Coordinates of C-alpha atoms in Angstrom, one line a residue:
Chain B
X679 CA 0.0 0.0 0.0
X680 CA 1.2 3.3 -1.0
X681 CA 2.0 4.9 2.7
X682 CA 3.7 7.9 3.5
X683 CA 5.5 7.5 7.2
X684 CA 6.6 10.5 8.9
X685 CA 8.5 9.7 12.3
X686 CA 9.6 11.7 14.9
X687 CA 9.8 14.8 12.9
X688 CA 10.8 17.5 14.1
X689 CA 12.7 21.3 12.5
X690 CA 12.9 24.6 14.2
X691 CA 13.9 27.9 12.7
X692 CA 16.5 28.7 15.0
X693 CA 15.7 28.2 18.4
X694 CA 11.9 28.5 17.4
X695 CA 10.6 25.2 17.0
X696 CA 8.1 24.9 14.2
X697 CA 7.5 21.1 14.3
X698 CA 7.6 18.6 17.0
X699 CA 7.6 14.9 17.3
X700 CA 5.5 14.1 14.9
X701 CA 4.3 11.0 14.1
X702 CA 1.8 10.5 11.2
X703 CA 1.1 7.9 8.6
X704 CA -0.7 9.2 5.4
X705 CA -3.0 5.8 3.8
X706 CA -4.5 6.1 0.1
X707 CA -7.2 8.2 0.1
X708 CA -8.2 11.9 1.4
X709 CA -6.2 12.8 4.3
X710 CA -6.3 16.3 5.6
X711 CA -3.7 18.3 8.0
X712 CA -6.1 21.1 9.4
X713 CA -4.8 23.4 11.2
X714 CA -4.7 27.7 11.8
X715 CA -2.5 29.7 10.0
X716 CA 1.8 29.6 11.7
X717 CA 0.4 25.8 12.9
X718 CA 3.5 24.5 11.2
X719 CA 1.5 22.9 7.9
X720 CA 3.6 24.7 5.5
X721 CA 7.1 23.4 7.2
X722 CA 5.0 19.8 7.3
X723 CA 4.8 19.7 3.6
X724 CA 8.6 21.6 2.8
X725 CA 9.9 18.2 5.0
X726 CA 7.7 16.5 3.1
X727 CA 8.7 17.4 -0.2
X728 CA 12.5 17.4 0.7
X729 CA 12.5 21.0 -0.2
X730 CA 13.4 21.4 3.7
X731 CA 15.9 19.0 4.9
X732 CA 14.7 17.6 8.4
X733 CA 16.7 18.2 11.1
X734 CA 15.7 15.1 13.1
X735 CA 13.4 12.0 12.3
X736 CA 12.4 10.3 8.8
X737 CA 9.7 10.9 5.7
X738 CA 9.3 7.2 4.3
X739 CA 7.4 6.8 0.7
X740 CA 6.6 3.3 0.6
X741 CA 9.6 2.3 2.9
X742 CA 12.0 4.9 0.6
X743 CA 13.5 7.4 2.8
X744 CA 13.4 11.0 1.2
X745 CA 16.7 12.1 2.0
X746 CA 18.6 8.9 -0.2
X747 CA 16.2 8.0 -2.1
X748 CA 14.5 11.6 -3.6
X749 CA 15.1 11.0 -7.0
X750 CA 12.7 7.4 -7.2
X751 CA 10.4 9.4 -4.7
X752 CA 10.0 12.3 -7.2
X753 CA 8.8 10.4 -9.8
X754 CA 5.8 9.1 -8.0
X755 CA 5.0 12.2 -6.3
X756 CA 3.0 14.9 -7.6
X757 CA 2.9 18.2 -5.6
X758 CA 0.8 21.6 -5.2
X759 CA 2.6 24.3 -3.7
X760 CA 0.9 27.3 -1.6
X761 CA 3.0 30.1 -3.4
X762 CA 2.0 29.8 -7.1
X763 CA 4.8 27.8 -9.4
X764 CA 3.7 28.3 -12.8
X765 CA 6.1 30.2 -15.6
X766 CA 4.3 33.3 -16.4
X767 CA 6.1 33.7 -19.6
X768 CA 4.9 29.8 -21.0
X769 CA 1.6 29.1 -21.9
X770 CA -0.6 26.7 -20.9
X771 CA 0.0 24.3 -22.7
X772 CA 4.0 25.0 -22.5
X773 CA 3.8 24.9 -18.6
X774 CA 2.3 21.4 -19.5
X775 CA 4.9 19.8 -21.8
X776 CA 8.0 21.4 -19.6
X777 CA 6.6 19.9 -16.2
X778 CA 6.5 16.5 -18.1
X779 CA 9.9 16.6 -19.6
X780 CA 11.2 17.2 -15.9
X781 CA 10.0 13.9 -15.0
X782 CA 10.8 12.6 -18.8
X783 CA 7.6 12.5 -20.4
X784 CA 7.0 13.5 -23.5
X785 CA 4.8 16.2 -25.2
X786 CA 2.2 13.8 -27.0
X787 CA 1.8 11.6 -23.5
X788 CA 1.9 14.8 -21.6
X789 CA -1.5 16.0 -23.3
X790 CA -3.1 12.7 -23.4
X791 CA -2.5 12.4 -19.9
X792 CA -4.2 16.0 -19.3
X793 CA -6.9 16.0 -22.2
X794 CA -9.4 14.7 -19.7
X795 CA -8.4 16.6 -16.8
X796 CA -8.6 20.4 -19.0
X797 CA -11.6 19.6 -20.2
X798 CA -13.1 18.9 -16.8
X799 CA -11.3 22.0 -15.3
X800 CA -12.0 24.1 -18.9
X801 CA -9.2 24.8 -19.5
X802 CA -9.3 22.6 -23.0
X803 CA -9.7 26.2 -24.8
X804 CA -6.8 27.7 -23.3
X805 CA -3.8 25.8 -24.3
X806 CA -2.5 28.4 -26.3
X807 CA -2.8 31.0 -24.3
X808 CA -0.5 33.0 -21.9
X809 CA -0.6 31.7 -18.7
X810 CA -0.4 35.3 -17.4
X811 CA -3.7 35.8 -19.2
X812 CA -5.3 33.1 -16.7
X813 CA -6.8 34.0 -13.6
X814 CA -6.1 33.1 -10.1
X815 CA -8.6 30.6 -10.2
X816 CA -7.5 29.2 -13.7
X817 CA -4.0 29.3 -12.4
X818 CA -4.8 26.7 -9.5
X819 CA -6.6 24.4 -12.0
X820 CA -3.3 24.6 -14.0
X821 CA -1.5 23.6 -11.4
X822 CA -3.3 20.6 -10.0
X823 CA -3.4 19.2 -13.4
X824 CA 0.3 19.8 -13.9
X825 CA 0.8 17.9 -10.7
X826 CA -1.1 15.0 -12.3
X827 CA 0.7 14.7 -15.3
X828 CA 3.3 11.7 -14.0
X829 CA 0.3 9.9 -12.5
X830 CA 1.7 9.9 -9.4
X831 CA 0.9 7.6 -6.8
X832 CA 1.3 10.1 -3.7
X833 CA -0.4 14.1 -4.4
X834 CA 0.5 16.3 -1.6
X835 CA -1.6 19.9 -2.0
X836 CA -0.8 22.7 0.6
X837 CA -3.7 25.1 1.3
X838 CA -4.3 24.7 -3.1
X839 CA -8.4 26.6 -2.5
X840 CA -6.5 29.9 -1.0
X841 CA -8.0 32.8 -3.0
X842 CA -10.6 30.8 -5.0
X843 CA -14.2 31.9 -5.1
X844 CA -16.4 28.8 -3.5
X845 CA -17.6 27.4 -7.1
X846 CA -14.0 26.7 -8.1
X847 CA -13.0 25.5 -4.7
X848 CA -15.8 23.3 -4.7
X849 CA -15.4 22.0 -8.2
X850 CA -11.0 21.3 -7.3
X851 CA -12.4 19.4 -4.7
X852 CA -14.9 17.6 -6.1
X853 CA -12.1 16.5 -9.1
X854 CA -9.6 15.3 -6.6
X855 CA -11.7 13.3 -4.7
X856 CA -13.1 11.6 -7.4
X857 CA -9.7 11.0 -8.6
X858 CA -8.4 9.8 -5.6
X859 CA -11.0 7.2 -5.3
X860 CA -10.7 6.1 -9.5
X861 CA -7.1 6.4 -8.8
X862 CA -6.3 4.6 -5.1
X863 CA -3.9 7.2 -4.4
X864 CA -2.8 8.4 -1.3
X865 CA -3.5 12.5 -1.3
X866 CA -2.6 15.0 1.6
X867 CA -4.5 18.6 1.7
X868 CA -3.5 21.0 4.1
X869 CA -5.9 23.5 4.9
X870 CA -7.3 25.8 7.4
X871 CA -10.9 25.8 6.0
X872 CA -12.8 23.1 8.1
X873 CA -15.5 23.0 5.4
X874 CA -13.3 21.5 3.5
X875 CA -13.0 18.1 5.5
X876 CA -15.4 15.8 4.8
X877 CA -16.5 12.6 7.4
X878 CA -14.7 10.2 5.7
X879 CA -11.2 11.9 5.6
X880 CA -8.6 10.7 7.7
X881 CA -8.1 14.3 9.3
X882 CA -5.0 15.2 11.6
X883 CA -5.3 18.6 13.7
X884 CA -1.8 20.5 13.9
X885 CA -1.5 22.8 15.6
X886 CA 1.6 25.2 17.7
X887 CA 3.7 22.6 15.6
X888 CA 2.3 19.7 17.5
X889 CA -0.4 17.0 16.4
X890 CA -3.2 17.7 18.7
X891 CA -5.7 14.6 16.6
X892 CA -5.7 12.5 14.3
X893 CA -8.0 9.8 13.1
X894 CA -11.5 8.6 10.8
X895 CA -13.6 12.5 10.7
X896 CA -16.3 10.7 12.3
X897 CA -14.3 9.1 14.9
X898 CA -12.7 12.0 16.0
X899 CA -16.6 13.9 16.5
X900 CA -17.8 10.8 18.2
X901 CA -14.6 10.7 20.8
X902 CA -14.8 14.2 21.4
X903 CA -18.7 14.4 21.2
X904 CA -18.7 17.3 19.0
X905 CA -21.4 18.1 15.9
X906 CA -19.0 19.3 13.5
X907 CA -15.6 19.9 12.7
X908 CA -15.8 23.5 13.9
X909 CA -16.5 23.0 17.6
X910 CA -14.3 19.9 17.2
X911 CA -11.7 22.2 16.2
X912 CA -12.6 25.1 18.4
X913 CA -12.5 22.6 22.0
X914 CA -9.4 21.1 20.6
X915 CA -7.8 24.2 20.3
X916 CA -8.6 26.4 22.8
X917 CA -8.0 23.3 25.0
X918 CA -4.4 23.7 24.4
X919 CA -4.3 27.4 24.3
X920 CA -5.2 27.2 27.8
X921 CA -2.4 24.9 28.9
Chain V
X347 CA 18.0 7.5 -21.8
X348 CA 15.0 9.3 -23.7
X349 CA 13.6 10.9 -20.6
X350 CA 16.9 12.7 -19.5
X351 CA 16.7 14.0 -23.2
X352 CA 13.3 15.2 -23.2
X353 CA 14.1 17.3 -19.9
X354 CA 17.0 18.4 -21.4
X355 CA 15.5 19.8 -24.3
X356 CA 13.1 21.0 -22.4
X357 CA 14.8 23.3 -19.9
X358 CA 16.8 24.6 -23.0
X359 CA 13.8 25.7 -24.8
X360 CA 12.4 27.3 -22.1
X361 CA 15.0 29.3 -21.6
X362 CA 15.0 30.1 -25.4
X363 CA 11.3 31.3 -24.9
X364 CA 12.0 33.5 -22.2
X365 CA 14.6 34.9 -24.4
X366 CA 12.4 35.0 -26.9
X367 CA 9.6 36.7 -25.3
X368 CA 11.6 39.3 -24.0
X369 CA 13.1 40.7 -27.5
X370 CA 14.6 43.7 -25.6
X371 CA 16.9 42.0 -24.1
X372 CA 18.3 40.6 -27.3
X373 CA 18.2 44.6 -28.5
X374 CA 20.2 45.8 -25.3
X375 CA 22.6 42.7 -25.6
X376 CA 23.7 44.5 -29.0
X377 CA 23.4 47.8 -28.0
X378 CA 25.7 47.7 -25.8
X379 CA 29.0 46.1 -27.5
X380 CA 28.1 48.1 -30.6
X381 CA 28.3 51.9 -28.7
X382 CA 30.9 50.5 -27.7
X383 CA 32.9 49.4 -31.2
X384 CA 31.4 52.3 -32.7
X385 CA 31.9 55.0 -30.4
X386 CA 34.0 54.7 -27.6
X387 CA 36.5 52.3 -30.1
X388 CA 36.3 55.3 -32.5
X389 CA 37.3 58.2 -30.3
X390 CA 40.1 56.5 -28.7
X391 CA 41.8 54.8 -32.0
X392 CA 43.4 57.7 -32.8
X393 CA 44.8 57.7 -29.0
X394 CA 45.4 54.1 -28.4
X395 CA 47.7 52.4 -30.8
X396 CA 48.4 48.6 -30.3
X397 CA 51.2 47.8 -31.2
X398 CA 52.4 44.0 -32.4
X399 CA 51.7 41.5 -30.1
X400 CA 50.3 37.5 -30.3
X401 CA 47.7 37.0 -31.5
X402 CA 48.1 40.0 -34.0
X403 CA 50.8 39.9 -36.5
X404 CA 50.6 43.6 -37.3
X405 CA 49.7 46.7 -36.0
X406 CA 46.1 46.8 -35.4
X407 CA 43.0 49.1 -35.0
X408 CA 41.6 49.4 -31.7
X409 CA 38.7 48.8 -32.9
X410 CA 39.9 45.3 -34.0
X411 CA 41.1 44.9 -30.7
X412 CA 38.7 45.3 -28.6
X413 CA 36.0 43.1 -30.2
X414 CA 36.9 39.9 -28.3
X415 CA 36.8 41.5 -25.3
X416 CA 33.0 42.8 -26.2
X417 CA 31.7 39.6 -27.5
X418 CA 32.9 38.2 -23.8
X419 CA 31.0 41.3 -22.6
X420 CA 28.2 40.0 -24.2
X421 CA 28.7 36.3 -22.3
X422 CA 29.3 38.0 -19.2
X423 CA 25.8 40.6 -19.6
X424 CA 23.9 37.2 -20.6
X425 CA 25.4 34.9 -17.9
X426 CA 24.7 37.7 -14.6
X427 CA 20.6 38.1 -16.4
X428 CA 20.3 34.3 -16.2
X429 CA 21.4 34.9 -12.6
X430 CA 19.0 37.3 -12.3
X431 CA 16.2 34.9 -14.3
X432 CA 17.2 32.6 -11.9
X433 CA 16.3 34.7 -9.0
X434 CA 13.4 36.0 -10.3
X435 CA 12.2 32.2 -10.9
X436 CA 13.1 31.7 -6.9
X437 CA 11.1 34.9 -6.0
X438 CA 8.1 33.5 -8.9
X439 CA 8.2 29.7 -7.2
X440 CA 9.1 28.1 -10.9
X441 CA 12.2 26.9 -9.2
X442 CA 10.5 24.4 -7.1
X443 CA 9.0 23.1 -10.3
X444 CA 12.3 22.5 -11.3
X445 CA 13.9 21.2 -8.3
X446 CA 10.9 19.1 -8.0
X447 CA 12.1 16.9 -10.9
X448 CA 13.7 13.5 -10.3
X449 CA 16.6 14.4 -12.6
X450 CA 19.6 15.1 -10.3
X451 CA 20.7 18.3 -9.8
X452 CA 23.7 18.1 -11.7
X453 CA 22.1 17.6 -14.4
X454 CA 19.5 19.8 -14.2
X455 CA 22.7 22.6 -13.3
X456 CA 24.2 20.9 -16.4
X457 CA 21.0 22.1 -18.8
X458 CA 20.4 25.7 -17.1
X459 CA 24.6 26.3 -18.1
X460 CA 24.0 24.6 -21.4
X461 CA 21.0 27.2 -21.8
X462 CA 22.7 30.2 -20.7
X463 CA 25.9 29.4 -23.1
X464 CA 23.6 28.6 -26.4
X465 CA 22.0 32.3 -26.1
X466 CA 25.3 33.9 -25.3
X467 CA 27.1 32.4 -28.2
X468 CA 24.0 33.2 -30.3
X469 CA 24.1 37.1 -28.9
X470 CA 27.7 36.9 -29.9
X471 CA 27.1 35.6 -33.4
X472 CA 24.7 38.2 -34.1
X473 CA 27.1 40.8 -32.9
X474 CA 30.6 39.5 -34.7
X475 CA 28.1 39.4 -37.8
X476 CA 27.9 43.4 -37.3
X477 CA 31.6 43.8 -36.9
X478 CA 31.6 42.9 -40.6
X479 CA 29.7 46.4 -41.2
X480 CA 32.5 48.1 -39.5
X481 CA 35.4 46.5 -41.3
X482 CA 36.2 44.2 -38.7
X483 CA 38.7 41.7 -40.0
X484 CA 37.8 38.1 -38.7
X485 CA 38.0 34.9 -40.5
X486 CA 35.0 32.7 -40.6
X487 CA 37.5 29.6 -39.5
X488 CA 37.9 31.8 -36.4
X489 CA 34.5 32.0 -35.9
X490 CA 34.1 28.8 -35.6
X491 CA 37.6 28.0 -33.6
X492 CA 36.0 30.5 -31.3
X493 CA 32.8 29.0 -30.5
X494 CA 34.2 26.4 -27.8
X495 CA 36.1 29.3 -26.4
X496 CA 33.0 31.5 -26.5
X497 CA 31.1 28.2 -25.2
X498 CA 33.8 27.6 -22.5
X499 CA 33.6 30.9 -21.2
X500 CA 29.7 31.4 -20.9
X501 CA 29.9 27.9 -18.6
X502 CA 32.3 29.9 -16.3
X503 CA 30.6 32.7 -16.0
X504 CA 27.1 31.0 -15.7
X505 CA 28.6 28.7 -13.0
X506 CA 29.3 32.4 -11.4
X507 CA 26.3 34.0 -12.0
X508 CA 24.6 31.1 -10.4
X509 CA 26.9 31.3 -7.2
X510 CA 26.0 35.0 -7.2
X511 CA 22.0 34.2 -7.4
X512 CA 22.2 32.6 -4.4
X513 CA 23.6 35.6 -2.9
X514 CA 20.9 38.0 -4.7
X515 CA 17.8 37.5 -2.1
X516 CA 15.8 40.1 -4.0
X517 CA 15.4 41.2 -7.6
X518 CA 16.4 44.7 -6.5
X519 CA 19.5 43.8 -5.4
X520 CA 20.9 43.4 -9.3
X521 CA 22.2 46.5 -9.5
X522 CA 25.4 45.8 -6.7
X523 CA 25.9 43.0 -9.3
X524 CA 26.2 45.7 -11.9
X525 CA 28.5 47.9 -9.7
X526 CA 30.4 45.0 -7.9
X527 CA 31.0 42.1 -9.9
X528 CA 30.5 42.5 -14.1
X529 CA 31.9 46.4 -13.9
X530 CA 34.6 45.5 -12.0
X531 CA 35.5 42.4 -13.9
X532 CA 34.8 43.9 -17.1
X533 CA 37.3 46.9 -16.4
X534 CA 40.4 45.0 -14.7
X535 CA 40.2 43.1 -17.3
X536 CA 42.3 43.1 -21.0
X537 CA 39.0 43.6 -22.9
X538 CA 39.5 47.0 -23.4
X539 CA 43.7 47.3 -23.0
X540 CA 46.3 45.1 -23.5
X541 CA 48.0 44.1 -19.9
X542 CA 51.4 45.7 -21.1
X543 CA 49.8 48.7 -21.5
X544 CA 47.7 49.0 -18.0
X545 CA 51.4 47.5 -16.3
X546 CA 52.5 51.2 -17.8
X547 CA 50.0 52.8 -16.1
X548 CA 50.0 50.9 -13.0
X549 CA 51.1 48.0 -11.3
X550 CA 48.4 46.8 -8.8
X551 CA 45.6 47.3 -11.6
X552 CA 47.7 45.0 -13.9
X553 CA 48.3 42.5 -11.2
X554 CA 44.1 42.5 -10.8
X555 CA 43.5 41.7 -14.5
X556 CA 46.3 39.5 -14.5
X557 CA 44.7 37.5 -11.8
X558 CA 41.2 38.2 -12.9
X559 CA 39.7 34.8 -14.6
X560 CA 37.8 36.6 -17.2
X561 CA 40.9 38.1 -19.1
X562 CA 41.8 34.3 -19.1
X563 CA 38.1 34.1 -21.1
X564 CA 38.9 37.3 -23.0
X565 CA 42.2 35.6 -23.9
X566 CA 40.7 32.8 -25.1
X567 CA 38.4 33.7 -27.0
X568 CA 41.2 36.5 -28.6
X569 CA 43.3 34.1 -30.0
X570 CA 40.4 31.6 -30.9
X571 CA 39.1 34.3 -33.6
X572 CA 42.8 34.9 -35.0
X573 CA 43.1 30.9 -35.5
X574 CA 45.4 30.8 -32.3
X575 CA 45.1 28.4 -29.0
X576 CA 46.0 30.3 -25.8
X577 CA 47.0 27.2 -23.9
X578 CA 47.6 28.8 -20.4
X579 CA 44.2 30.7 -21.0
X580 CA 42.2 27.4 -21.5
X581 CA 44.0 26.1 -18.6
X582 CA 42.5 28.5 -16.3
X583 CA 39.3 28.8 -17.7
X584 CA 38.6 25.2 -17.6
X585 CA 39.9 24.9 -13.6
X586 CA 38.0 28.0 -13.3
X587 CA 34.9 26.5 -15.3
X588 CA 35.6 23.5 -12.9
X589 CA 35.1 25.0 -9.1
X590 CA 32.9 27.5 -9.9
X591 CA 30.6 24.4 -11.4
X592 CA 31.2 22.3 -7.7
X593 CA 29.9 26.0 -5.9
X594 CA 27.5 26.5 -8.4
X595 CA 26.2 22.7 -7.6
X596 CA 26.6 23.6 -4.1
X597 CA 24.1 27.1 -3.9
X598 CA 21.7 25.3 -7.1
X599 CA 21.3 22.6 -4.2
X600 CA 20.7 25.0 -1.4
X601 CA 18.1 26.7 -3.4
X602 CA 15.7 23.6 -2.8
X603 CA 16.2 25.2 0.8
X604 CA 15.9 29.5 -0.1

C-alpha cells in the first residue's frame, strides 16, 4: 500500500521550533492536515517534499527514505505548492509539456495524460494561451493538473483553494476526490478551512507545531462528542491554548 | 535515456522562450558592444595604438582589438541576467518546479549552463556578424575555432552567475551586481587594454586583471578568432569552469532550501 511515514519529525527555525515529534502515517485516500495559519502545515509539507531537509526524524514513501532515495520518490510524487509555481512567460499548454519533460515525459503523452483533466477544469480552450492571461482561479486548475501529469501515486496539495471563489474551490475538490477514489492514491490537503473536511477523511489537527488529533472524521466527532468539525476544532484548540 | 533527453531539451527551450519573449533583451545585448565598437573604439583609435603582439601579426585598429573582449562582454551581460532569471524564478516559485524533478541536480545545473551558453554564443554571433559592417577583420574559420572558447567561457561565467544568485535574495538587489561584480571584472580586465599597457599605467591594476579569470576568457576567445590556442588561458578557464561548477552545484542545491 502506498504509505507515507513520517517519524519523529521535528525542525525549528532557530531556536523557534516549528515542528515537534510528529508522528503521522498518510494511507491512500483523502487525508487532511487542518490546522490555523503559523500551525507549522507549511514546514510539514517543505519536509515532506524534501524542499526542507529535516533536522531530526524520517519521511518514508513506501519504505523509501526521502533524504537517499528523492530522486525514485519524485517520480511518483505529484505536488501543489501554496505560493504559485507556474512560468508566467509559458503558456498553458508549454507549462504542461516542460513539467513532463522534468519527469521525462513526452509532449504527446503529456497531453493525453491532461486531455481529460482540461476539459473537466475548462481549460481545454486555453492551451494556447498566456498563462499570465489566466486567472487566479484558472492558475490553480493549471496547477493541479500539472501535478497530475506523471500519474503519481502520492499528491501532496498545501492550502491549493486559497483565493478561490467557493464554485471553483468546490469544483477542485470535487475533481480530486473523485480522482483519488478512481485512482487509489494516497492524497494529503492542508488546509485551514474546516468546510473543506469531509467525514470520511482521515483528518489530523496540527497545531503550535504539535499533532493535537488525528484519526477517521467521524471518529474524531464521536470521541470528542462534537457536531461538526468546527467545535471539534474550536474545543481542541482552545483546550491547548489554555495549557 | 529518452527521458533525460526530453528534460533536457526541455529546460533549454524554455529558456530560449523566455529569451524570446523578452526581444529587448536581445536589443540591449547588441546595443551595448556596438556603442561600444562604434563609439568609444572610435574616439580613442586615434589615442590608443596597439602595437604588435600574439595574437596579431601587425599593428592593429583598436577597434579590431577590442571586439573579443566585447563579444565576452556579451557572455558576461547574458550569464549575470540568467542569474537574475534565476532569481526572479526563486522569488516567482518556478524553481521548485524545477527542483521538483527527479533528474539530479547536476544535471538539471548541467542544462540551465547549457541554456545560458547557447543564447550567449547566439548574442555573440549576431554581434561579430555586425563587426563585418564596421570592417572588422575576422575569418570565418575563427568563428568557428572561437565558438568552444566562447562556449567555455559562458559555462564559467554561468557557474558564477549562479553562485552570485544565491547571494541576490531580491530582484532589486541586481544592481550591486552591476557595480560589484560585471563592472569590476569587465574593467580590470584586458577587454578594453592590452595588460602591457595597463602594467604602464599601474602596477596593482595589472596584477588585478592578471589574476582576474575573465581576461583568461577574453584571452581565449582573442586568439580563438585569430586561429590561435592560448593554452595557459584554456588552462585556467577550464579549472575556473571547474570549481565555480562544484559551488554552483553547491548554492543550485541550497536553493531547494531558499
Amino acid at each position: 500500500m502506498p504509505n507515507i511515514v513520517v517519524e519523529n519529525l521535528y525542525h525549528s527555525y532557530g531556536a523557534k521550533p516549528a515542528l515537534q515529534a510528529i508522528d503521522l502515517i498518510i494511507r491512500p485516500g483523502f487525508n487532511v492536515i487542518l490546522g490555523p495559519n503559523g500551525a507549522g502545515k507549511s514546514t510539514l509539507f517543505s519536509l515532506l517534499t524534501g524542499i526542507l531537509p529535516a533536522q531530526k526524524g524520517q519521511v518514508r514513501y513506501d519504505q523509501q527514505d526521502i533524504k537517499t532515495q528523492r530522486r525514485s520518490i519524485m517520480h511518483r510524487l505529484g505536488v501543489v505548492f501554496q505560493q504559485p509555481t507556474l512560468d508566467l512567460n509559458l503558456s498553458v499548454q508549454q507549462n504542461l509539456t516542460y513539467f513532463g519533460a522534468l519527469h521525462g515525459i513526452t509532449k504527446v503523452s503529456v497531453m493525453r495524460q491532461c486531455e481529460p483533466l482540461l476539459q473537466s477544469f475548462g481549460l481545454a480552450e486555453r492551451l494556447s494561451d498566456s498563462t499570465r492571461s489566466l486567472n487566479q482561479g484558472h492558475r490553480r486548475r493549471l496547477e493541479i493538473i500539472r501535478a497530475l501529469i506523471h500519474q503519481p501515486q502520492f499528491l501532496l496539495l498545501d492550502e491549493a483553494t486559497v483565493g478561490l471563489d467557493a464554485d471553483t474551490r468546490q469544483l477542485v475538490l470535487n475533481t480530486l476526490r473523485d480522482y483519488v477514489t478512481v485512482n487509489d492514491v494516497t492524497l494529503l490537503w492542508t488546509t485551514h478551512l474546516m468546510d473543506e473536511v469531509q467525514s470520511n477523511d482521515a483528518l489530523t489537527l496540527l497545531h503550535k507545531g504539535k499533532i493535537q488529533a488525528q484519526g477517521l472524521t467521524t471518529d474524531l466527532l464521536v470521541q470528542a462528542q462534537c457536531n461538526s468539525v468546527f467545535d471539534w476544532y474550536c474545543s481542541l484548540t482552545q483546550t491547548v491554548e489554555a495549557m | 535515456m529518452t527521458g533525460w533527453f526530453t528534460a533536457f531539451v526541455a529546460i533549454n527551450q524554455r529558456e530560449l522562450i523566455r529569451f524570446w519573449h523578452n526581444r529587448s533583451r536581445l536589443l540591449s545585448a547588441l546595443v551595448r558592444p556596438l556603442l561600444w565598437l562604434l563609439v568609444f573604439a572610435v574616439g580613442f583609435r586615434s589615442v590608443l595604438g596597439v602595437s604588435i603582439m600574439p595574437p596579431y601579426e601587425t599593428y592593429i585598429l583598436y577597434q579590431e582589438y577590442i571586439v573579443p573582449g566585447l563579444c565576452a562582454m556579451i557572455v558576461l551581460f547574458n550569464s549575470m541576467q540568467n542569474s537574475l532569471s534565476m532569481v526572479y524564478d526563486r522569488e516567482m516559485g518556478s524553481m521548485k518546479v524545477l527542483l521538483m524533478s527527479p533528474y539530479p541536480s547536476s544535471f538539471l545545473l548541467f542544462a540551465k549552463l547549457f541554456a545560458s551558453a547557447v543564447l550567449s554564443l547566439l548574442q555573440v554571433l549576431i554581434f561579430i556578424a555586425l563587426c563585418f559592417l564596421v570592417d572588422v577583420d575576422i575569418s570565418l574559420t575563427g568563428i568557428v575555432l572561437a565558438t568552444p572558447a566562447i562556449f567555455m567561457t559562458a559555462f564559467f561565467l554561468g557557474a558564477l552567475g549562479i553562485i552570485l544568485a544565491n547571494f541576490i535574495k531580491q530582484l532589486e538587489n541586481f544592481a550591486g551586481i552591476m557595480n560589484f561584480v560585471i563592472f569590476p571584472m569587465f574593467f580590470m580586465s584586458s577587454a578594453l587594454y592590452p595588460l602591457w599597457k595597463i602594467r604602464e599605467s599601474s602596477e596593482w591594476l595589472y596584477w588585478i586583471c592578471y589574476y582576474n579569470p575573465f581576461t583568461y576568457g577574453v584571452e581565449l576567445i582573442r586568439f580563438a578568432l585569430y586561429q590561435q590556442l592560448n593554452s595557459s588561458a584554456l588552462l585556467v578557464i577550464l579549472s575556473t569552469t571547474l570549481a565555480c561548477s562544484i559551488a554552483a552545484l553547491m548554492t543550485f542545491r541550497g536553493h531547494k532550501h531558499a
